[in-house]
Coordinates of C-alpha atoms in Angstrom, one line a residue:
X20 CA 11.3 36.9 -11.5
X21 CA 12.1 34.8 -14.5
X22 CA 14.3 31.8 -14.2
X23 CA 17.5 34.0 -16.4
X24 CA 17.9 35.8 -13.4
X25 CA 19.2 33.4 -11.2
X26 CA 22.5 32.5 -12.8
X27 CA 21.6 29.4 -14.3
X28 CA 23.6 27.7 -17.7
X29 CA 22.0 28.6 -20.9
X30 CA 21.8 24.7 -21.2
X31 CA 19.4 24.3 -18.1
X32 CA 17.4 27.2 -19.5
X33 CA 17.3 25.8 -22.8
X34 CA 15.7 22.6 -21.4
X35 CA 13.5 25.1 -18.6
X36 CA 11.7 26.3 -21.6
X37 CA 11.4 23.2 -23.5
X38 CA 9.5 21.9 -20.4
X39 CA 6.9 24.9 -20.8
X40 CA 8.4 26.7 -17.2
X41 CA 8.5 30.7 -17.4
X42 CA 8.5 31.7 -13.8
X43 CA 10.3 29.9 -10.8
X44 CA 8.2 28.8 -8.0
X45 CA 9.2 30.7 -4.1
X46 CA 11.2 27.8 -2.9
X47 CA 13.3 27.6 -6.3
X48 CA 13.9 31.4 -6.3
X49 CA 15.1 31.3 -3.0
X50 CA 16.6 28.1 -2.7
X51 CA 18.6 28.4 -6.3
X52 CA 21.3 31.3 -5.6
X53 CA 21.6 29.3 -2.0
X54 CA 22.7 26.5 -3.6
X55 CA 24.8 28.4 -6.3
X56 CA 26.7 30.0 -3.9
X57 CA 28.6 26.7 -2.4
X58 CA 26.4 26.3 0.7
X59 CA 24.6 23.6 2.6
X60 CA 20.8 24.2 2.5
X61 CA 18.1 23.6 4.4
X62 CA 14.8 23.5 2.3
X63 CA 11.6 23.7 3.3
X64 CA 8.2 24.0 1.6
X65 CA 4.9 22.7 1.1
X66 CA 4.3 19.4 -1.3
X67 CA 4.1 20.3 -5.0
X68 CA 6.2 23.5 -5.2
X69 CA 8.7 22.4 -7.0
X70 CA 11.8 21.4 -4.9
X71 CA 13.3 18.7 -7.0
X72 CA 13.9 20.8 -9.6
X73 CA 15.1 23.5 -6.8
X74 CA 18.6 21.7 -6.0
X75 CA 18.6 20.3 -9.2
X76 CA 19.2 23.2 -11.7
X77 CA 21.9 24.4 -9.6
X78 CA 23.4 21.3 -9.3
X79 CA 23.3 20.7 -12.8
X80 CA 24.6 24.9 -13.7
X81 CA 28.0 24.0 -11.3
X82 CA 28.5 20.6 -13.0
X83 CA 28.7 22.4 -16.7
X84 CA 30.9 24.9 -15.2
X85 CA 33.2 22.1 -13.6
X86 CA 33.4 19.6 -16.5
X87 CA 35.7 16.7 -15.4
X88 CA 38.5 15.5 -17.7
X89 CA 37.7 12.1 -19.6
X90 CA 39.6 9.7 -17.3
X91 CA 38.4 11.5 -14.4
X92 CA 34.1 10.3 -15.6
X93 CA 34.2 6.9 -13.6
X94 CA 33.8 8.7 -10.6
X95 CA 30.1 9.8 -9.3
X96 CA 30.1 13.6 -8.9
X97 CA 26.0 13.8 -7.4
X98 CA 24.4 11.2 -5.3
X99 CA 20.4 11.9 -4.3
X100 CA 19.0 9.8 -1.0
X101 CA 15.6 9.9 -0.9
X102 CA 12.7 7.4 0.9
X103 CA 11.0 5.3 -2.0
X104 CA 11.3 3.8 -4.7
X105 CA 8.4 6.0 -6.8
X106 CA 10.4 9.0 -5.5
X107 CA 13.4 7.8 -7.2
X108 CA 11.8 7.5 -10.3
X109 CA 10.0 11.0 -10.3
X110 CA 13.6 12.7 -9.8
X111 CA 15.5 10.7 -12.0
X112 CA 12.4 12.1 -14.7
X113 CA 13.1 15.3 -13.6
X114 CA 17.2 15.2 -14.0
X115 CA 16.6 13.9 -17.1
X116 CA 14.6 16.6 -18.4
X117 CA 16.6 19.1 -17.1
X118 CA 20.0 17.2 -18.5
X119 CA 18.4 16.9 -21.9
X120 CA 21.5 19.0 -23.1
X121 CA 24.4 17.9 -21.0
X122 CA 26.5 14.5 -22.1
X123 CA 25.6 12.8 -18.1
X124 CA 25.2 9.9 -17.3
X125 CA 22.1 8.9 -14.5
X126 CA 21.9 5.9 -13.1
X127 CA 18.8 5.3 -10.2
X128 CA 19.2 2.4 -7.3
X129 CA 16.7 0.9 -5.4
X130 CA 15.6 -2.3 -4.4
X131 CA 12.3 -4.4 -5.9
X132 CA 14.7 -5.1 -9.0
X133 CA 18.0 -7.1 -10.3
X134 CA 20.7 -5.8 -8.9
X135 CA 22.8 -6.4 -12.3
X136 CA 21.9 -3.6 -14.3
X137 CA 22.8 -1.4 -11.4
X138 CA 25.9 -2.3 -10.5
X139 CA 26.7 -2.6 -14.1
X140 CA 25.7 1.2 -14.2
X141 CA 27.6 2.1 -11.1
X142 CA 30.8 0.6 -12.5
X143 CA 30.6 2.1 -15.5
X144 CA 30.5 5.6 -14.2
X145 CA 27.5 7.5 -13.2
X146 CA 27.6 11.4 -12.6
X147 CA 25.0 11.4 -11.3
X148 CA 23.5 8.6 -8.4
X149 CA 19.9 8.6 -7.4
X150 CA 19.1 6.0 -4.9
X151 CA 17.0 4.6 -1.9
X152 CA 19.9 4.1 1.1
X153 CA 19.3 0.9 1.4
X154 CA 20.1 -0.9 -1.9
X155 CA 22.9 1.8 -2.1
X156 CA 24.3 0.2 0.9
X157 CA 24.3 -2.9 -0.6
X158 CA 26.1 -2.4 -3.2
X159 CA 28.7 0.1 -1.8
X160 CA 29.7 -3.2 0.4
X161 CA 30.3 -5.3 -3.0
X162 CA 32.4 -2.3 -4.3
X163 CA 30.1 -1.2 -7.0
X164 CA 30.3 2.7 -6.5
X165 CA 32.8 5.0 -6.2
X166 CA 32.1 8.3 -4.4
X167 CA 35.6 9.1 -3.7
X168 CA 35.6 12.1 -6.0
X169 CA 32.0 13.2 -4.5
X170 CA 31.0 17.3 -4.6
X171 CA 27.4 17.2 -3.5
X172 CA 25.2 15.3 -1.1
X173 CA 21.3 16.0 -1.6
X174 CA 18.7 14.3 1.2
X175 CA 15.4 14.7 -0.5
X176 CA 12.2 14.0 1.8
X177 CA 14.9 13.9 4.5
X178 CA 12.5 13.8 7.6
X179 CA 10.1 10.7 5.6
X180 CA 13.5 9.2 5.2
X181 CA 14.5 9.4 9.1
X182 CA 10.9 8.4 10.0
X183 CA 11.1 5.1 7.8
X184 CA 13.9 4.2 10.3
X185 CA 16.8 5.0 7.6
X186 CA 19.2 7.1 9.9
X187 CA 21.2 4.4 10.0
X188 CA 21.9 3.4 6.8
X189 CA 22.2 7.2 5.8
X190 CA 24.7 7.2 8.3
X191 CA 26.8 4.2 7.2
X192 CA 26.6 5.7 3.8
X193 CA 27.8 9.4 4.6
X194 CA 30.9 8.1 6.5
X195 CA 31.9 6.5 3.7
X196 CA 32.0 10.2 1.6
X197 CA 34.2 13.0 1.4
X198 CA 33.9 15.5 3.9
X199 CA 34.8 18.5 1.5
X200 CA 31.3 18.4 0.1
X201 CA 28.2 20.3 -0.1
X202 CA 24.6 18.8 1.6
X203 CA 21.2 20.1 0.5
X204 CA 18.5 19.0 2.3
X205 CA 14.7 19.4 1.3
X206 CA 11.6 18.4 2.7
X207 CA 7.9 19.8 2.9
X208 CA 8.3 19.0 6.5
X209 CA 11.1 19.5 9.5
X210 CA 10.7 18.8 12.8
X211 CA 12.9 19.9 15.7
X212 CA 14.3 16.4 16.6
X213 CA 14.7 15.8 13.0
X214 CA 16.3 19.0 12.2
X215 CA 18.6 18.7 15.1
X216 CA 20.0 15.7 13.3
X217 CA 21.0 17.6 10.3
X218 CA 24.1 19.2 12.1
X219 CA 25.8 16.0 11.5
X220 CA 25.4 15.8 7.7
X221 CA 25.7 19.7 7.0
X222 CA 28.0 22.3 7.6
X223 CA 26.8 25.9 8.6
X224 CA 23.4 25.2 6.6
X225 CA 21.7 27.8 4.9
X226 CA 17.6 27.4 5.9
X227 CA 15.2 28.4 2.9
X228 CA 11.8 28.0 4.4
X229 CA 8.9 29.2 2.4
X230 CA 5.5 29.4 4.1
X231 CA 4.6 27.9 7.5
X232 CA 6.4 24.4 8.9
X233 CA 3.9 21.5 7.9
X234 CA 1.2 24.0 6.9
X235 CA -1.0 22.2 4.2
X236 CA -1.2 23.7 0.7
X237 CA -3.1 26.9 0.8
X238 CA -4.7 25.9 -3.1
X239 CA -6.2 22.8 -1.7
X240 CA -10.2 23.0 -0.2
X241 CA -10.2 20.7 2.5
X242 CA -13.4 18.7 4.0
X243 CA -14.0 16.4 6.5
X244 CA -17.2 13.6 6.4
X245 CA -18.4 12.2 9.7
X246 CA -19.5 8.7 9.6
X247 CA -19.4 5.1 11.3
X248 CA -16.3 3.2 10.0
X249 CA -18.5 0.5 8.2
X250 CA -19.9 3.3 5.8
X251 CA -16.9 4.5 4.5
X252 CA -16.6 2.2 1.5
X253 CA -20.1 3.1 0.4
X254 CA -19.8 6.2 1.0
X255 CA -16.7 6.5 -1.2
X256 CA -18.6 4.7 -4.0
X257 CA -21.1 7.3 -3.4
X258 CA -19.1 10.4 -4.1
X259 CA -17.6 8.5 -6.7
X260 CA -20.7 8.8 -9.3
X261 CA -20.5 12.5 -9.6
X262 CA -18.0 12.9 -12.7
X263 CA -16.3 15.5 -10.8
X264 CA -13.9 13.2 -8.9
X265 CA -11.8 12.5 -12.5
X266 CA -8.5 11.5 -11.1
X267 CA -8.8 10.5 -7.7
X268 CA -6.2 9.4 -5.0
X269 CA -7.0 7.4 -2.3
X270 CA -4.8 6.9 0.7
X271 CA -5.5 3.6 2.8
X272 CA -3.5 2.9 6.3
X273 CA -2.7 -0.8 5.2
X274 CA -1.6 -2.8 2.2
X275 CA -4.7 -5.3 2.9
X276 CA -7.1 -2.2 3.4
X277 CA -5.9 -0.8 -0.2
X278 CA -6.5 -4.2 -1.9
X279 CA -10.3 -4.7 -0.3
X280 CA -11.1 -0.6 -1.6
X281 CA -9.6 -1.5 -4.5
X282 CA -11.8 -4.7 -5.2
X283 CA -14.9 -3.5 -4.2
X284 CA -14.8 -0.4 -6.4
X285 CA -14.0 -2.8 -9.4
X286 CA -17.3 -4.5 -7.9
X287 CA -18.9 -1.2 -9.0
X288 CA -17.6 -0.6 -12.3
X289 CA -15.2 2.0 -11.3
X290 CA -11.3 1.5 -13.0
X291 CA -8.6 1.1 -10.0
X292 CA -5.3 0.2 -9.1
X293 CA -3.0 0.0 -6.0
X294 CA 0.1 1.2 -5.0
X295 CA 1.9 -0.3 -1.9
X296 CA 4.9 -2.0 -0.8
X297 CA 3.5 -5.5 -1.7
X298 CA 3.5 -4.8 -5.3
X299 CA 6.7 -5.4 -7.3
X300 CA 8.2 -2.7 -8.5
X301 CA 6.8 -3.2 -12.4
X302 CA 3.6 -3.5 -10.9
X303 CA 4.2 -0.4 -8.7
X304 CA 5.6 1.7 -12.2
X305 CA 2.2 0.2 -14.3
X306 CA -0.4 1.4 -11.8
X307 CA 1.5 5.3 -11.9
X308 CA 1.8 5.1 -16.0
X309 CA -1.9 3.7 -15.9
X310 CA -3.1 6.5 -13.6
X311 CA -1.3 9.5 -15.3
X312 CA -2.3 8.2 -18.6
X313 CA -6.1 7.9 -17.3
X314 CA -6.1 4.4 -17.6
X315 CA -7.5 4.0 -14.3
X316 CA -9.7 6.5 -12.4
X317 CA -8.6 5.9 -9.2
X318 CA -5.4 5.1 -7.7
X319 CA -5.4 3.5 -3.9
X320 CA -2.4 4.0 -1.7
X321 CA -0.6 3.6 1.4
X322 CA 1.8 6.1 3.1
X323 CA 4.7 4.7 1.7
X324 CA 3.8 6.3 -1.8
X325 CA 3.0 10.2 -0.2
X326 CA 6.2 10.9 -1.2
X327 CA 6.7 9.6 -4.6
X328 CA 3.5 10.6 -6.1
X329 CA 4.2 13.5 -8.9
X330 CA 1.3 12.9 -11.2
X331 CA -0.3 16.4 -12.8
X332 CA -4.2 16.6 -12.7
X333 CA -5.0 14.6 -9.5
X334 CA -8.4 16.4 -9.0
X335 CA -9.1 15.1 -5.4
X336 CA -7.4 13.3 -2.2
X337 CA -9.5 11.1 -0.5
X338 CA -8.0 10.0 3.2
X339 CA -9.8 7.0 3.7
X340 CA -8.2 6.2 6.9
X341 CA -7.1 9.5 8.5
X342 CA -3.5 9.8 9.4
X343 CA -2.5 9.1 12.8
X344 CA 0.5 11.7 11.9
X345 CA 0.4 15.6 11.1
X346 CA 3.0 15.3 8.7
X347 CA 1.6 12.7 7.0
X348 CA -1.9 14.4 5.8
X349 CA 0.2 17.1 4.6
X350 CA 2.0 15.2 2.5
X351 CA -1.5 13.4 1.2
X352 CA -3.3 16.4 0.3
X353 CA -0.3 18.1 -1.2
X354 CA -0.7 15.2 -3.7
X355 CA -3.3 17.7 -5.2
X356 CA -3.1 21.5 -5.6
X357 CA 0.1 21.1 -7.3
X358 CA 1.8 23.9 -8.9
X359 CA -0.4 26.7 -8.1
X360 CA -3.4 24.4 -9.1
X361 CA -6.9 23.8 -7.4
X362 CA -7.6 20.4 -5.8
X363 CA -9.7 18.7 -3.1
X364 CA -8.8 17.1 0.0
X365 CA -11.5 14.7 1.2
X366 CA -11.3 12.8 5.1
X367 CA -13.5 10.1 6.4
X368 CA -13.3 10.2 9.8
X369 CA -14.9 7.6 12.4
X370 CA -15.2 7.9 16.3
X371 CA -11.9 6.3 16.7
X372 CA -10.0 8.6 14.5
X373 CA -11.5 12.0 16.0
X374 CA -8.2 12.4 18.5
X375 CA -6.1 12.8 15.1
X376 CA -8.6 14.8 13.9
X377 CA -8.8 17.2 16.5
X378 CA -4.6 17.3 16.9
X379 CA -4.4 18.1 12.8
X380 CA -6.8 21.4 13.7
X381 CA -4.5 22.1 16.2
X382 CA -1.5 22.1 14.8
X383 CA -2.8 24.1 12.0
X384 CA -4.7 26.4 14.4
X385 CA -8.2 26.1 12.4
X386 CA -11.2 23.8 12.0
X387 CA -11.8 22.1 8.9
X388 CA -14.9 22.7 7.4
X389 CA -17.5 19.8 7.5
X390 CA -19.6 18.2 5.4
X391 CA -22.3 15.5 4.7
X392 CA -23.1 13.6 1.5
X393 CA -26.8 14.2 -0.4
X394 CA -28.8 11.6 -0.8
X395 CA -26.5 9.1 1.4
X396 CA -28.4 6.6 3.7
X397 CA -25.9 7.2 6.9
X398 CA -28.2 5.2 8.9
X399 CA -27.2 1.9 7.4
X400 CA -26.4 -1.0 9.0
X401 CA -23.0 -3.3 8.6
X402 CA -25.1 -6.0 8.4
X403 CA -26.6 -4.9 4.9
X404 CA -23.1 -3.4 3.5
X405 CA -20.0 -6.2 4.7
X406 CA -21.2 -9.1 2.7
X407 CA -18.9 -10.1 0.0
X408 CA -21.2 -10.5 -3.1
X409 CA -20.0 -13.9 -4.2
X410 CA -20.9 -14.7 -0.2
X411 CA -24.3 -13.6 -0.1
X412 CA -25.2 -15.0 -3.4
X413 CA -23.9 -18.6 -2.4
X414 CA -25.9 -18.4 0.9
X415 CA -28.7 -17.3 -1.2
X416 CA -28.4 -20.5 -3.4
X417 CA -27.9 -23.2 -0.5
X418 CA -31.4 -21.4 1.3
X419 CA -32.9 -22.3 -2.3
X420 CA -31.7 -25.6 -2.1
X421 CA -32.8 -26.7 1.7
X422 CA -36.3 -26.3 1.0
X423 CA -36.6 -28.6 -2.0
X424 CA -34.3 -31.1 -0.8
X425 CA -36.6 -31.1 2.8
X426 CA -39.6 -31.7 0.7
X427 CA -38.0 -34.5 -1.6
X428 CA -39.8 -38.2 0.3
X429 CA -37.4 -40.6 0.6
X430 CA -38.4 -44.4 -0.1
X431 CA -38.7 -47.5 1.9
X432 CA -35.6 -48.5 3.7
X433 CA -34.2 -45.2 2.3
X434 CA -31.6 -44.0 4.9
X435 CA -30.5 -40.8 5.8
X436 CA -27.4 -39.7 7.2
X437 CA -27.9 -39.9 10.9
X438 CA -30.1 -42.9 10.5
X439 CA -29.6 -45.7 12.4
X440 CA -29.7 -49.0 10.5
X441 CA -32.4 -51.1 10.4
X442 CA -33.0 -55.0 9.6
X443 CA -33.3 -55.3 5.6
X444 CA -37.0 -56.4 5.3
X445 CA -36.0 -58.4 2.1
X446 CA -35.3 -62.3 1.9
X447 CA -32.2 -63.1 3.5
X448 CA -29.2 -65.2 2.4
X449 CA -31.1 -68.1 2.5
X450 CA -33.9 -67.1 0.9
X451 CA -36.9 -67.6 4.6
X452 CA -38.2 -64.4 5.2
X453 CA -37.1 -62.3 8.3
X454 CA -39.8 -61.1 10.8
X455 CA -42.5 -62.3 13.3
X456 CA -44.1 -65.6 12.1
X457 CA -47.5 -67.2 13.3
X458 CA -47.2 -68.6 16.8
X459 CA -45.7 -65.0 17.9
X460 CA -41.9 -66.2 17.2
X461 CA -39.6 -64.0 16.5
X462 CA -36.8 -65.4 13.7
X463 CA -33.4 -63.9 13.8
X464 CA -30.6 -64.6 11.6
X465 CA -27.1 -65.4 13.3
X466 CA -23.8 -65.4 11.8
X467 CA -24.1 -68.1 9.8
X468 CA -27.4 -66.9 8.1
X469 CA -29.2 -69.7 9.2
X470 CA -32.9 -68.9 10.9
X471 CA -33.4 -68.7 14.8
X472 CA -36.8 -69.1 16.0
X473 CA -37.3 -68.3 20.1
X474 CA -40.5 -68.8 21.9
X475 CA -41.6 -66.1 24.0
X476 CA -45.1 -65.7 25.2
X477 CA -46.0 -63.2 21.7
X478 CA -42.6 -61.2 22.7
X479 CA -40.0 -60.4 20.6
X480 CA -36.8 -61.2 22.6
X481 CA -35.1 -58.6 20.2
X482 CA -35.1 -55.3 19.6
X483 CA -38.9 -53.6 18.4
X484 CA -39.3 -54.3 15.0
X485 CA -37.6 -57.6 15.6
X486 CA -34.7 -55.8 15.5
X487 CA -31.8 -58.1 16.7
X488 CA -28.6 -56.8 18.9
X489 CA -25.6 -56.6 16.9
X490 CA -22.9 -59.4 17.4
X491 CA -20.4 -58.2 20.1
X492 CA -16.6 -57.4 18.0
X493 CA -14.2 -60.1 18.3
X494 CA -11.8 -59.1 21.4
X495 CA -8.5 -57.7 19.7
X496 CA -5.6 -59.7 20.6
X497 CA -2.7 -58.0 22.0
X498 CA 0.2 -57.2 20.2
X499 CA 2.3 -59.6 21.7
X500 CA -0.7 -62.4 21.5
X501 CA -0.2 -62.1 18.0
X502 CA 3.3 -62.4 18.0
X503 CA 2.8 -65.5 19.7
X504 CA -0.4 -66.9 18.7
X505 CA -1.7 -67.5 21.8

């Protein structure tokens, strides 16, 4: 079925074919008349099929056929919820492309960023609004948006969105729209609880659904490696030397995990960057331009950038911490296989992560193949692999030190820390030597530095080595003996 078939403007076809598309993908044939027709939708599909541009070539064929008049285009006409910030970007790319021919204007909202240029953009006039709910919120409350004159609502990633903990922020914002509108909602996932929700955004919803609910991608070869937690990094820079892996994505459960896979692959020569909510947002928009434009090889991730991810060519997945959520490794892997396309979905899974494993396989009623690593020493220890180079290396230096320095002789007199001081064998202040002298007397030197000689039988009456006690400290007056100089 080719995309002139569905009733779409010869503007939005124009720019269809300018971005090489010939055929619409399932959800976007079904999902396009749906939305053409005036009614709220329900969308479902697996990652990567193409649902952005599935509401947003209707959307954008009713807007040419609905122009507004010139002192009517202050007013926002589209707004777009979705979860992240990288998932703002990628549909504000799309809309663009596809409005390549219409005189719109897009402005995108989300927070990382100055607020300025945003609200400058809202109060100017924005057909269309694309925007994370709650920086929108934000700035609805200073009165920088008006959505008075509203005609369509679209919750992309809707279920990520209500998982993140935004239903109440998406609710603040809808009650603050017309009611006469039209809702889409799309998301690779739907869950019952979730779905239930939707009755209080949408109104006699249409549901397109197009293959199984949270079934992964059917393009993408899945495998699963079996190994202790502390051989996962290796094992990753293992697989990493076959040339095969080109553009890899790696998906790490924590910010701090993410930075330490990151590091240690740098260790090894291999081109990364990172991708989590700790970045700021220009550092979050460099690592995507550096990884689409094969800048880096690999690109290391948390959860909070599943979503947002639209990058052609990923050739494999790796789940370095598997997913403690269903919906979640679908959303990872269908980071690959986009489009039709073949890609690879790799899991490293330890004894602790074997009760997620074994849930996934049963949600999606099969086993997952698996596999072990040629040539890969899974018998190593931790000991040998969670040293920090720089670590090791400086322990290596101080056990090269300790050796010389016990073997360097200290001189006469020479003390060490620990020591405890001895008499100074030397002449004293007034110039008699210390020590024993003929008749078996011992000579001390008192305070004053005169001698003192004591008779005793050929018996130092000091310490050994004629070694004299040290003068008792002079008693510390009290504060108030001070005050008073008694």
């Amino acid at each position: 079925m080719p995309f002139q078939s569905l009733g779409l403007a010869p503007q939005i076809l124009a720019a269809i074919q300018d971005a090489g598309y010939t055929e619409p993908t399932p959800i976007q044939a079904a999902a396009i008349p749906a939305v053409l027709s005036g009614s709220d939708v329900i969308g479902i599909a697996q990652t990567g099929t193409g649902k952005t541009a599935a509401f947003t070539l209707p959307i954008l064929t009713k807007l040419t056929e609905k122009p507004l008049a010139p002192d009517q285009r202050s007013h926002t006409r589209v707004l777009v919820l979705a979860p992240t910030r990288e998932l703002v970007a990628q549909i504000e790319e799309n809309v663009l492309a596809y409005a390549k021919h219409l005189p719109l204007k897009i402005a995108k909202v989300y927070g990382g960023v100055g607020e300025k240029p945003q609200k400058d953009a809202l109060r100017a006039g924005s057909d269309i609004v694309i925007a994370c709910p709650g920086r929108l919120l934000d700035l609805m409350g200073q009165r920088c948006a008006d959505f008075s004159k509203l005609e369509y609502l679209v919750l992309d990633e809707a279920d990520r969105m209500l998982d993140m903990g935004f239903l109440p922020d998406i609710r603040r914002v809808v009650q603050q729209l017309p009611r006469k509108r039209q809702t889409l909602l799309f998301s690779a996932t739907l869950s019952k609880e979730i779905e239930s929700l939707t009755h209080e955004f949408q109104h006699a919803p249409k549901t397109v659904q197009i293959g199984k609910r949270s079934n992964p991608a059917e393009t993408v070869t899945q495998h699963i490696y079996e190994l202790p937690k502390h051989l996962k990094l290796p094992l990753l820079s293992h697989l990493l030397k076959d040339d095969a892996l080109q553009m890899v994505l790696v998906f790490s459960r924590t910010k701090h995990g993410a930075d330490k896979i990151a590091r240690k692959l740098e260790q090894t020569g291999v081109k990364c960057a990172t991708l989590h909510a700790n970045r700021s947002q220009n550092q979050r928009l460099k690592a995507l331009d550096d990884f689409k434009a094969g800048r880096v090889r690999v690109l290391v991730a948390t959860d909070i950038a599943a979503r947002g991810i639209d990058v052609d060519g990923i050739s494999h997945v790796i789940n370095f911490d598997f997913p403690h959520v269903v919906e979640d490794y679908v959303h990872r892997i269908g980071r690959t296989g986009r489009a039709q396309a073949i890609g690879d979905a790799i899991s490293f899974v330890s004894s602790d992560e074997m009760d997620d494993l074994r849930k996934l396989e049963r949600f999606i009623g099969r086993g997952i193949t698996r596999k072990r690593a040629e040539n890969f020493d899974y018998k190593a220890s931790p000991q040998s692999l969670d040293q920090e180079p720089d670590r090791s290396e400086r322990r290596h230096q101080h056990q090269q030190r300790r050796p010389q320095n016990q073997q360097q002789q200290r001189h006469p007199g020479q003390r060490r820390h620990g020591d405890r001081p001895k008499s100074p064998q030397g002449p004293n202040q007034g110039g008699q030597p210390q020590g024993r002298s003929g008749g078996g007397q011992s000579t001390s030197r008192s305070s004053g530095g005169q001698p003192q000689s004591r008779s005793g039988g050929g018996q130092s009456q000091g310490r050994p080595g004629g070694e004299q006690p040290k003068a008792a400290p002079a008693k510390r007056k009290s504060f108030w003996g001070r005050l008073t100089g008694r």
